[in-house]
PDB file of C-alpha atoms in Angstrom:
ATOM      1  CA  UNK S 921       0.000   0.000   0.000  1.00  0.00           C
ATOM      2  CA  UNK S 922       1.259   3.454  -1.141  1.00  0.00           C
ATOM      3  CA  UNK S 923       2.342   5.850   1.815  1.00  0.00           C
ATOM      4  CA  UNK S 924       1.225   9.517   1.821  1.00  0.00           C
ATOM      5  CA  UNK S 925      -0.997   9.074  -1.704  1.00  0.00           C
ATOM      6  CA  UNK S 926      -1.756  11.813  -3.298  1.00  0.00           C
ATOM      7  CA  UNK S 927      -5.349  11.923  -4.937  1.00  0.00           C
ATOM      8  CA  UNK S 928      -6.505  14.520  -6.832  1.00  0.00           C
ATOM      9  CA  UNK S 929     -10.462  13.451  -7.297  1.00  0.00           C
ATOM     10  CA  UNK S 930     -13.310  11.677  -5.336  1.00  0.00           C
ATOM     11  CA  UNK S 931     -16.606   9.902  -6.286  1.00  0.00           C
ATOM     12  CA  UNK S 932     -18.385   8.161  -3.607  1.00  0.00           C
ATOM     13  CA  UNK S 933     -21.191   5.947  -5.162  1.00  0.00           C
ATOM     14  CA  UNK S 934     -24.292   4.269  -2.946  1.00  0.00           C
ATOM     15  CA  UNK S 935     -27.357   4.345  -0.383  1.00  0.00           C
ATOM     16  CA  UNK S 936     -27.983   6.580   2.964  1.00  0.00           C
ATOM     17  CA  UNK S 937     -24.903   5.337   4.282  1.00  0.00           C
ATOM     18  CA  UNK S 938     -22.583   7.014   1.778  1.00  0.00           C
ATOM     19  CA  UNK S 939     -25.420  10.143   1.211  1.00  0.00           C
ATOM     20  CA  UNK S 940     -24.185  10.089   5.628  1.00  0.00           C
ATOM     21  CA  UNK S 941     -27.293   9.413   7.227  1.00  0.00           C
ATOM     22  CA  UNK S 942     -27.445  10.320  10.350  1.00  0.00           C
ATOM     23  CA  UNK S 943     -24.550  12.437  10.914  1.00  0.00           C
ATOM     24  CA  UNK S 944     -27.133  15.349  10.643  1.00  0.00           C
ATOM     25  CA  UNK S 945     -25.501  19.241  10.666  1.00  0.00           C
ATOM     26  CA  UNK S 946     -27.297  22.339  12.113  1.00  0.00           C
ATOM     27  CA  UNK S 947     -28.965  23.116   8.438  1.00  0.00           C
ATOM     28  CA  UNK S 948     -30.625  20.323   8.495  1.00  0.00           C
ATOM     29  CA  UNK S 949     -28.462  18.301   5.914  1.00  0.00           C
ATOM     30  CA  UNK S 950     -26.198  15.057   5.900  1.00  0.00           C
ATOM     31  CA  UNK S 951     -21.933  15.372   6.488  1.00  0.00           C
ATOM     32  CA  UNK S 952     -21.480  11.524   6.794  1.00  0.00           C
ATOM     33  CA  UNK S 953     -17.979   9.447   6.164  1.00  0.00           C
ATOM     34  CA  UNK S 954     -17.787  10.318   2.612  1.00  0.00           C
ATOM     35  CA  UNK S 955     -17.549  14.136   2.964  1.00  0.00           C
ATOM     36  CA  UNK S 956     -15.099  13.730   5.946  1.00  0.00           C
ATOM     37  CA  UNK S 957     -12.882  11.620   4.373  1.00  0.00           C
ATOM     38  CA  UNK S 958     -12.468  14.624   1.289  1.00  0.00           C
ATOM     39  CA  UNK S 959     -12.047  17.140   3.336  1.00  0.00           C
ATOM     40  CA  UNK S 960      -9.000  15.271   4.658  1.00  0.00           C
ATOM     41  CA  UNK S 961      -7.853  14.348   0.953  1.00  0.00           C
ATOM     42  CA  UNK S 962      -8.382  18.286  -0.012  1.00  0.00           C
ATOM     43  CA  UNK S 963      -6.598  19.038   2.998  1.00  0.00           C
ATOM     44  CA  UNK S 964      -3.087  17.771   1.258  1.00  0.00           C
ATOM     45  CA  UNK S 965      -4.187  17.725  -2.080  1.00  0.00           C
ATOM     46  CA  UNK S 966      -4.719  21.656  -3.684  1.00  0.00           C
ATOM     47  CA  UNK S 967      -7.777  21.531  -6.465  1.00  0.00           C
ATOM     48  CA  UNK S 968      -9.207  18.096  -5.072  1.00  0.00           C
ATOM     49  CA  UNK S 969     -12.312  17.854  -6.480  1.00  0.00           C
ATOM     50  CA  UNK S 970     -15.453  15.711  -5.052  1.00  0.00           C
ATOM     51  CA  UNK S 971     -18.845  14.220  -5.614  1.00  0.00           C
ATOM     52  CA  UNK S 972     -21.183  11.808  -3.834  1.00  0.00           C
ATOM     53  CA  UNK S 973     -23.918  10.268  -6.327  1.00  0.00           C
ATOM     54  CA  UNK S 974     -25.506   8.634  -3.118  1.00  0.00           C
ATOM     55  CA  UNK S 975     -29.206   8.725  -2.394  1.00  0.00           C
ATOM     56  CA  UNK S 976     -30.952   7.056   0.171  1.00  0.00           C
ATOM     57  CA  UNK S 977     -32.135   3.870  -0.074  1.00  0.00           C
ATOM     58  CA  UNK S 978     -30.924   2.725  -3.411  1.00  0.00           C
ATOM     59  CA  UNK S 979     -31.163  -1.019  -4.451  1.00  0.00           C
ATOM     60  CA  UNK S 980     -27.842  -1.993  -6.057  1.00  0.00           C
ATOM     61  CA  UNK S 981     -29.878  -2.111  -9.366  1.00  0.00           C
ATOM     62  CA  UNK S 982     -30.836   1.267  -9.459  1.00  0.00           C
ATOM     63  CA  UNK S 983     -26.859   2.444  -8.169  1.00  0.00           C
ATOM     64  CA  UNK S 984     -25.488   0.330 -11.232  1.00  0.00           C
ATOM     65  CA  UNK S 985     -28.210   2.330 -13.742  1.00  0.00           C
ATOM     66  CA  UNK S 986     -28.205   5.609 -11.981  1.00  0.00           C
ATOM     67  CA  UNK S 987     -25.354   6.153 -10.722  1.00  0.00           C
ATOM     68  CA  UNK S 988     -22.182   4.308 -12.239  1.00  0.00           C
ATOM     69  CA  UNK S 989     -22.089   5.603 -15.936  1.00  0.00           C
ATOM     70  CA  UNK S 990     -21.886   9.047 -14.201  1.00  0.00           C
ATOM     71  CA  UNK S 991     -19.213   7.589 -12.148  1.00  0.00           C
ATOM     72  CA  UNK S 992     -17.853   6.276 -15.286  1.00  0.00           C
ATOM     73  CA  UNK S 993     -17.281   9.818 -17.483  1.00  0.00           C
ATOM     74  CA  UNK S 994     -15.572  11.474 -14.406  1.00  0.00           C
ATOM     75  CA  UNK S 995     -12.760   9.705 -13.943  1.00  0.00           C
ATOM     76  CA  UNK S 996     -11.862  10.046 -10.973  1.00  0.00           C
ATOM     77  CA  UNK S 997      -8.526   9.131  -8.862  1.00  0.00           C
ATOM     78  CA  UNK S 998     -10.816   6.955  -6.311  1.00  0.00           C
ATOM     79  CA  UNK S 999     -14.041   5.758  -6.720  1.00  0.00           C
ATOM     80  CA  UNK S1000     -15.907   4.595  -3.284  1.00  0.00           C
ATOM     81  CA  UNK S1001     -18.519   2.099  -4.310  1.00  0.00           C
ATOM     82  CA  UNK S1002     -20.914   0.267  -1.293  1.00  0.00           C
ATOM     83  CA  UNK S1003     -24.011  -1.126  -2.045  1.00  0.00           C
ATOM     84  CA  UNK S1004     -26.217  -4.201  -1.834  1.00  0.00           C
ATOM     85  CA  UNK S1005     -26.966  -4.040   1.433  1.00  0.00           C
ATOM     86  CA  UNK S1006     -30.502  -2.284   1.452  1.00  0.00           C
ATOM     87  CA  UNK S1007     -31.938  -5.496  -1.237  1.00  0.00           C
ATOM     88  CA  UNK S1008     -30.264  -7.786   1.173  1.00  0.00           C
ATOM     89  CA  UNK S1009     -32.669  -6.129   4.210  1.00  0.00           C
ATOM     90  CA  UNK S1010     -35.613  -7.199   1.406  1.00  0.00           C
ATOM     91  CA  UNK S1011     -38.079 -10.008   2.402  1.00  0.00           C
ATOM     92  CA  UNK S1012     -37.478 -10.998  -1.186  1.00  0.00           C
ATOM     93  CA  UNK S1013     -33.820 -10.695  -1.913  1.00  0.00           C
ATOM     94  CA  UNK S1014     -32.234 -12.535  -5.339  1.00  0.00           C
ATOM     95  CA  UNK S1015     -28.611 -12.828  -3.891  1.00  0.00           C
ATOM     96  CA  UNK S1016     -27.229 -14.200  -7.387  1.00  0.00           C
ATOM     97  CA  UNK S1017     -28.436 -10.823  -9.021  1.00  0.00           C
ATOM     98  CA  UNK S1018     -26.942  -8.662  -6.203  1.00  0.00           C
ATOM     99  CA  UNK S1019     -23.758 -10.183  -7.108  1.00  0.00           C
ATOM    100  CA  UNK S1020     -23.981  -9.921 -10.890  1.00  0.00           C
ATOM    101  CA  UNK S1021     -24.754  -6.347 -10.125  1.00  0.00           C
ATOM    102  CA  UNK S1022     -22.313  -5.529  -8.415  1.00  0.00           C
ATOM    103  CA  UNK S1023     -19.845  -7.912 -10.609  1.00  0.00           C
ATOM    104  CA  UNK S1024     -20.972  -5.026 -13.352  1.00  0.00           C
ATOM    105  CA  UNK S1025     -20.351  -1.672 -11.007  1.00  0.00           C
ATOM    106  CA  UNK S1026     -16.797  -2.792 -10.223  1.00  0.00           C
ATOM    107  CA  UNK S1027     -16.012  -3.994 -13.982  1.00  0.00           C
ATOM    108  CA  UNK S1028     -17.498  -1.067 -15.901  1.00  0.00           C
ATOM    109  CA  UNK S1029     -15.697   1.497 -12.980  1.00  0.00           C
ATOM    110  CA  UNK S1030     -12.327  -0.206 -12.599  1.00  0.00           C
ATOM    111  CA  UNK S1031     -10.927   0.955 -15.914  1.00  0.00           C
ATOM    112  CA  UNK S1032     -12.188   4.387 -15.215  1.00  0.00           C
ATOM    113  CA  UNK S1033     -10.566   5.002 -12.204  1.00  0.00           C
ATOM    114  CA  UNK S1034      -6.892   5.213 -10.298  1.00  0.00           C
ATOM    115  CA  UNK S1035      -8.413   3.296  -7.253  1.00  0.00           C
ATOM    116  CA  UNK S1036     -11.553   1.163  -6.321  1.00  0.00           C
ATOM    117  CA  UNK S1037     -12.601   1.491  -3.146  1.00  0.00           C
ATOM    118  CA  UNK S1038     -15.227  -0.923  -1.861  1.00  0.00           C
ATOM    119  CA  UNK S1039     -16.508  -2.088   1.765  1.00  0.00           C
ATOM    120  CA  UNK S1040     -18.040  -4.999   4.099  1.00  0.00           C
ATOM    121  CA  UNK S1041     -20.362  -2.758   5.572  1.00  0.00           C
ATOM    122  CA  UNK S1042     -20.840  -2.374   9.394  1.00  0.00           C
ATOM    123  CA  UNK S1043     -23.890  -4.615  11.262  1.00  0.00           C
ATOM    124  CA  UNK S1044     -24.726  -3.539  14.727  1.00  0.00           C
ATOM    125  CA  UNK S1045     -25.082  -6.253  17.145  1.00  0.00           C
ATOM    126  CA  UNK S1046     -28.988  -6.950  17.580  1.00  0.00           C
ATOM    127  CA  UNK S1047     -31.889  -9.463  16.423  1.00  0.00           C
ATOM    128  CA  UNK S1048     -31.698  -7.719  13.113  1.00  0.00           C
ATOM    129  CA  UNK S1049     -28.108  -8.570  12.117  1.00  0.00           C
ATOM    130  CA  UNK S1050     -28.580 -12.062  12.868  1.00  0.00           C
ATOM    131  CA  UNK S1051     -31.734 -12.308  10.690  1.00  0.00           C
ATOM    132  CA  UNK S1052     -29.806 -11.330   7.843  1.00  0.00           C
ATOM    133  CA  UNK S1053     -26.363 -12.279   8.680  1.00  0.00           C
ATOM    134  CA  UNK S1054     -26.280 -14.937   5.859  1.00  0.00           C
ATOM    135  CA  UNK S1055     -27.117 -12.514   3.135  1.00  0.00           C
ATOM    136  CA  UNK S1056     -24.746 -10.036   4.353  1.00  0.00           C
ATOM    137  CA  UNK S1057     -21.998 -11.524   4.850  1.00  0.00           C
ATOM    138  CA  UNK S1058     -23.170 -13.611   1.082  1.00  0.00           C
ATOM    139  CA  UNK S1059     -22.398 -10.177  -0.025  1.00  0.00           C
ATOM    140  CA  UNK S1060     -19.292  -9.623   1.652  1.00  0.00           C
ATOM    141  CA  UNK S1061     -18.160 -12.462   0.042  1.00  0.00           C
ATOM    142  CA  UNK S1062     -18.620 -11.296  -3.525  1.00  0.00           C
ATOM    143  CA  UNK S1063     -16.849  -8.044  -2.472  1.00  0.00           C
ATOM    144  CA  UNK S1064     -13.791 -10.073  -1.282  1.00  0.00           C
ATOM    145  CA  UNK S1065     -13.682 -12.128  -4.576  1.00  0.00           C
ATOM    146  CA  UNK S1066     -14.349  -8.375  -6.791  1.00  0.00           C
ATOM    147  CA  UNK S1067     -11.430  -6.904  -4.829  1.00  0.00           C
ATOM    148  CA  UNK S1068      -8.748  -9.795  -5.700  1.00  0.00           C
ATOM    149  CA  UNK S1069     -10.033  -9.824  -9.400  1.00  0.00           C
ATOM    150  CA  UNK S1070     -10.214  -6.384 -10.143  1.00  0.00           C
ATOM    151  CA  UNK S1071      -6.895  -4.493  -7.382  1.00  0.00           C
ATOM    152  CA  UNK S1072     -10.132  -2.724  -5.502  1.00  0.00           C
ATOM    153  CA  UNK S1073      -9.406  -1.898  -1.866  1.00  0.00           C
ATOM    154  CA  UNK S1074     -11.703  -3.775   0.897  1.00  0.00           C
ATOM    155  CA  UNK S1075     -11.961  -1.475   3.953  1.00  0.00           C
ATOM    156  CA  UNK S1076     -13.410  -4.201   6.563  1.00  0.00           C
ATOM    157  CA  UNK S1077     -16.321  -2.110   8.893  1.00  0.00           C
ATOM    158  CA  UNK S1078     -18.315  -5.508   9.626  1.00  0.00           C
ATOM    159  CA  UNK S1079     -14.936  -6.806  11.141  1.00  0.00           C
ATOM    160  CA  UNK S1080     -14.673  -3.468  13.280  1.00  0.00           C
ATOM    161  CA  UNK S1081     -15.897  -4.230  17.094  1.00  0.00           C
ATOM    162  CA  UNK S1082     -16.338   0.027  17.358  1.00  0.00           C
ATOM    163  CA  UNK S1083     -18.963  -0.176  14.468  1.00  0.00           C
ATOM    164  CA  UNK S1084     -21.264  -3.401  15.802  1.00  0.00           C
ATOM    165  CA  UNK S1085     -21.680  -1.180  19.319  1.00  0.00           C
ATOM    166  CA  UNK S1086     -25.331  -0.065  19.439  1.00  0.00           C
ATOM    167  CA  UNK S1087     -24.289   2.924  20.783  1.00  0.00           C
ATOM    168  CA  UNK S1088     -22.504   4.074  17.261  1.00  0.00           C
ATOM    169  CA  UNK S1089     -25.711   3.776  15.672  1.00  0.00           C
ATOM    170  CA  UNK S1090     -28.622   6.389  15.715  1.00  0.00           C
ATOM    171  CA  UNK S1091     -32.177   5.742  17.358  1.00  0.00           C
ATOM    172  CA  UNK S1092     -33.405   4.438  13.692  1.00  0.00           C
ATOM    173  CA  UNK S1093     -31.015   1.537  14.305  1.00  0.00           C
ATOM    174  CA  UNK S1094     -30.195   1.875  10.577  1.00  0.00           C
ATOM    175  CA  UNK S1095     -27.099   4.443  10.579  1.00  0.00           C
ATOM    176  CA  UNK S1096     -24.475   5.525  12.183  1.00  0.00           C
ATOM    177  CA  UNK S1097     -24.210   8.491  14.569  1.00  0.00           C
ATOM    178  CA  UNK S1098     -21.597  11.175  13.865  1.00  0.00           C
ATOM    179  CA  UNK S1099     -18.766   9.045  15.276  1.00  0.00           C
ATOM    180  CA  UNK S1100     -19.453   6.388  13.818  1.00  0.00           C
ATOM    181  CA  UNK S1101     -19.068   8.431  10.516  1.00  0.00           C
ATOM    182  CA  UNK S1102     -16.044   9.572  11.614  1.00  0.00           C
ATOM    183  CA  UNK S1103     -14.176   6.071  12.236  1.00  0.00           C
ATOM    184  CA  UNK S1104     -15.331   4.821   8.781  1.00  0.00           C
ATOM    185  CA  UNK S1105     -13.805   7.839   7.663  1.00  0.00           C
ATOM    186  CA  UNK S1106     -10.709   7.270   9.297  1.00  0.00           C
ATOM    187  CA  UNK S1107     -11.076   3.736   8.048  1.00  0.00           C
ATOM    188  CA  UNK S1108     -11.156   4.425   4.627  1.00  0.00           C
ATOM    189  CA  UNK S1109      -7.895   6.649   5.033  1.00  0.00           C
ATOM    190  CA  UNK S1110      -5.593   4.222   6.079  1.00  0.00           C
ATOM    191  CA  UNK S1111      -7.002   1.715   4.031  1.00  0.00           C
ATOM    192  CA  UNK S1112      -5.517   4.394   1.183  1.00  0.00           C
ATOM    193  CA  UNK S1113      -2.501   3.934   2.781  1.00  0.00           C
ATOM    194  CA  UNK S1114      -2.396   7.415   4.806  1.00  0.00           C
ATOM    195  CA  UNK S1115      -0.765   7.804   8.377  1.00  0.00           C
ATOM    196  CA  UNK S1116      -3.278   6.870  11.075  1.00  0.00           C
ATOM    197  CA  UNK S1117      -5.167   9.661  13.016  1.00  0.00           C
ATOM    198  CA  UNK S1118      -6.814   7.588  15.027  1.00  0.00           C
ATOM    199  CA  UNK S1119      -5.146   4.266  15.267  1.00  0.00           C
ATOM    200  CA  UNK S1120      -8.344   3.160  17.843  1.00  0.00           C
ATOM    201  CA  UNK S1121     -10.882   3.747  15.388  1.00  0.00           C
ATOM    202  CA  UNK S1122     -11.971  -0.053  15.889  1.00  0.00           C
ATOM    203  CA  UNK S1123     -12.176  -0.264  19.236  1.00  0.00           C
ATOM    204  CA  UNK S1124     -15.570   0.327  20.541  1.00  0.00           C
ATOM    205  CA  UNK S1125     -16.085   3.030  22.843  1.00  0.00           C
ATOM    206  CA  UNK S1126     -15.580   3.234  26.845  1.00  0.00           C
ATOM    207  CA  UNK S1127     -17.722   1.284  28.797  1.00  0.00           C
ATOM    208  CA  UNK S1128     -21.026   3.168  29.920  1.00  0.00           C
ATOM    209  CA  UNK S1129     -23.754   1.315  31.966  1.00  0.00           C
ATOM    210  CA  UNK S1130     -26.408   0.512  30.145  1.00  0.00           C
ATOM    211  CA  UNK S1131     -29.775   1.781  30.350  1.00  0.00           C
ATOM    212  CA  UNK S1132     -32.708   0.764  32.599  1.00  0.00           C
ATOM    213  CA  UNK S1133     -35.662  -1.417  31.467  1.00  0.00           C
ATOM    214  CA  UNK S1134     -37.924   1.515  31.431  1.00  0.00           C
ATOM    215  CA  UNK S1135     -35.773   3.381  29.256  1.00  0.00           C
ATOM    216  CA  UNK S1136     -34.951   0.834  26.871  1.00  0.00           C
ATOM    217  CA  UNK S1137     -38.850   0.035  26.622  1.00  0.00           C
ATOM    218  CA  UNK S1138     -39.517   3.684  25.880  1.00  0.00           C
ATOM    219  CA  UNK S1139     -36.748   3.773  23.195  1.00  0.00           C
ATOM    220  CA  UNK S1140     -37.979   0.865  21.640  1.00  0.00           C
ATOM    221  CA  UNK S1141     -41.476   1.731  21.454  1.00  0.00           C
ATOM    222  CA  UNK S1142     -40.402   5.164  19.713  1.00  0.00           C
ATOM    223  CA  UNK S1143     -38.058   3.533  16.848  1.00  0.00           C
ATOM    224  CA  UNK S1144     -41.088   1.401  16.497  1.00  0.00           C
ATOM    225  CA  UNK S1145     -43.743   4.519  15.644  1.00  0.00           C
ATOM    226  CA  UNK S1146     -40.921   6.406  14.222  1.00  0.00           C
ATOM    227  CA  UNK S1147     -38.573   4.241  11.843  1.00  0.00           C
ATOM    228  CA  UNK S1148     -40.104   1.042  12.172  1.00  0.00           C
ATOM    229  CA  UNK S1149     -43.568   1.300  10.614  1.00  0.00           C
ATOM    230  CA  UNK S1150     -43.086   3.834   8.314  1.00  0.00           C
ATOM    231  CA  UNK S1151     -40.364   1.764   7.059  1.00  0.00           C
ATOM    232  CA  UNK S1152     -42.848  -1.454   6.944  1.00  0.00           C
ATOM    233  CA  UNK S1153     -45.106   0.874   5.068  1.00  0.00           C
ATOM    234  CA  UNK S1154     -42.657   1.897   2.373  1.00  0.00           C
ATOM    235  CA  UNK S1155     -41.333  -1.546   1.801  1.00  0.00           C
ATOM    236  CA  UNK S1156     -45.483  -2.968   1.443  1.00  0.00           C
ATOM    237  CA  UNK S1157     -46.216  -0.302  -0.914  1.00  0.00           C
ATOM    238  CA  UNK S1158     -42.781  -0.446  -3.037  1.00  0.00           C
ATOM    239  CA  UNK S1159     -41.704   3.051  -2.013  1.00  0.00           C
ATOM    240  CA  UNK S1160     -38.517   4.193  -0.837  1.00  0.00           C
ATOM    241  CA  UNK S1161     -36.985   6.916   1.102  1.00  0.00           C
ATOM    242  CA  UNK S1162     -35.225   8.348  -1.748  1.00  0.00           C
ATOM    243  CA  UNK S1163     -37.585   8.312  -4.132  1.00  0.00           C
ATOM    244  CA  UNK S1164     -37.258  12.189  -5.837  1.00  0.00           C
ATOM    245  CA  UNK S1165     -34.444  12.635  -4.269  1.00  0.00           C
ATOM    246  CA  UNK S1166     -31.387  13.907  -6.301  1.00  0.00           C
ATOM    247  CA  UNK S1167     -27.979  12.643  -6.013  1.00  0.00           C
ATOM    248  CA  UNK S1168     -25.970  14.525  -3.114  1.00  0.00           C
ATOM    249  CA  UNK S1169     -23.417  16.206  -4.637  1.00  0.00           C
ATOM    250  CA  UNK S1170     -23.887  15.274  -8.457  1.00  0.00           C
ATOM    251  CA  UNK S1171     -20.741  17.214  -9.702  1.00  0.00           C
ATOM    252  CA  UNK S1172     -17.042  16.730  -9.628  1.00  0.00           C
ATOM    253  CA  UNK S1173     -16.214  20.111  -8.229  1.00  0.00           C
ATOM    254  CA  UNK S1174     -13.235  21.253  -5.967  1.00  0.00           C
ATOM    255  CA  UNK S1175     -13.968  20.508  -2.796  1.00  0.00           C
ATOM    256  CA  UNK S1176     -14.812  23.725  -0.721  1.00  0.00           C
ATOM    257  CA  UNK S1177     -14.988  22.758   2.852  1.00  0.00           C
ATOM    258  CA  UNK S1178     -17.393  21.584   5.776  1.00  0.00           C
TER     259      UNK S1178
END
């Protein structure tokens, strides 16, 4: 791995976690791992330029038809690419056309750009993750076998003890809090083979005691009335949370800051 790289461009492809739900700023938009980790690169790199093409819950279908030809024509130094994990949350989830999917993304972008980046996404510890387990980690599979075919980086988050802490993720159970945001984004940066800023990102935070009953009760009872039925809803009536939503930052232009 290259010491001190020097990359001059960023395109970060894929769902809410790449758009950086729920690292949520005072105006009311997302930051998220993706814009962290370029305003570290544009930090040491004068001119870097950046886009994210992520919108929130994107099936790896509609990433590979929306959003990696775009990827394609800008050529940039590293491309970030994560996806397939929203179909395998589906009821109905076709795992051998998630992985010809994303077999496509990572052939039609690795010619196009300096460095793949892709990622075995973080799980947080809960009844959730072990539902799906197989189908995740079916997926993080294909992603190892992508990355030794094709040179693409693997940054390892489901490996990461820091990221399967419930107390990295937000109340929606589906994304990461700020920190959490911030140790993928440190992730990501010495997986491109820059000095460490944080050589603890893995390590889950200090230990807190937990809650009591009564306050887990009344936290689960809100995810349920605010994330978990609305998300039932959308999935019964083929809706999604992005739907109209344009991509984040759908130009590669220099990067201007937080």
């Amino acid at each position: 791995m290259q010491t001190n790289p020097t990359h001059s461009s960023l395109v970060a492809l894929g769902d809410s976690f790449t758009e950086g739900m729920s690292d949520l700023l005072p105006d009311g938009t997302y930051r998220g791992w993706a814009d962290l980790l370029a305003a570290r690169m544009a930090a040491t790199t004068p001119g870097f330029r950046y886009a994210n093409l992520a919108v929130r819950g994107k099936l790896i279908r509609q990433i590979v038809d929306e959003q990696v030809e775009v990827a394609v024509a800008m050529r940039a130094d590293v491309v970030t690419l994560v996806g397939g994990l929203n179909d395998t949350l589906r009821p109905k989830c076709d795992m051998g056309m998630v992985r010809d999917l994303l077999t496509e993304a990572v052939e039609r972008l690795t010619p196009h750009c300096e460095q793949l980046v892709l990622m075995r996404s973080p799980g947080r510890q809960g009844p959730v993750l072990e539902r799906f387990r197989p189908r995740m980690e079916a997926l993080f599979e294909c992603v190892d076998e992508l990355a030794e075919r094709h040179g693409a980086l693997v940054v390892d988050l489901y490996g990461a003890p820091s990221l399967a802490d419930p107390r990295l993720w937000d109340v929606d159970r589906l994304h990461l809090t700020a920190d959490g945001h911030r140790r993928v984004a440190e992730a990501v940066w010495q997986t491109l083979g820059h000095p460490p800023e944080d050589p603890e990102w893995h390590l889950p935070p200090e230990a807190s005691l937990p809650p009591r009953w009564v306050a887990r009760r009344v936290t689960d009872a809100r995810f349920a009335r605010q994330y978990l039925l609305p998300w039932i809803g959308r999935r019964l009536t083929g809706r999604s949370s992005g739907d109209g939503l344009p991509p984040k930052r759908p130009e590669l232009l220099p990067y201007e800051g937080l």
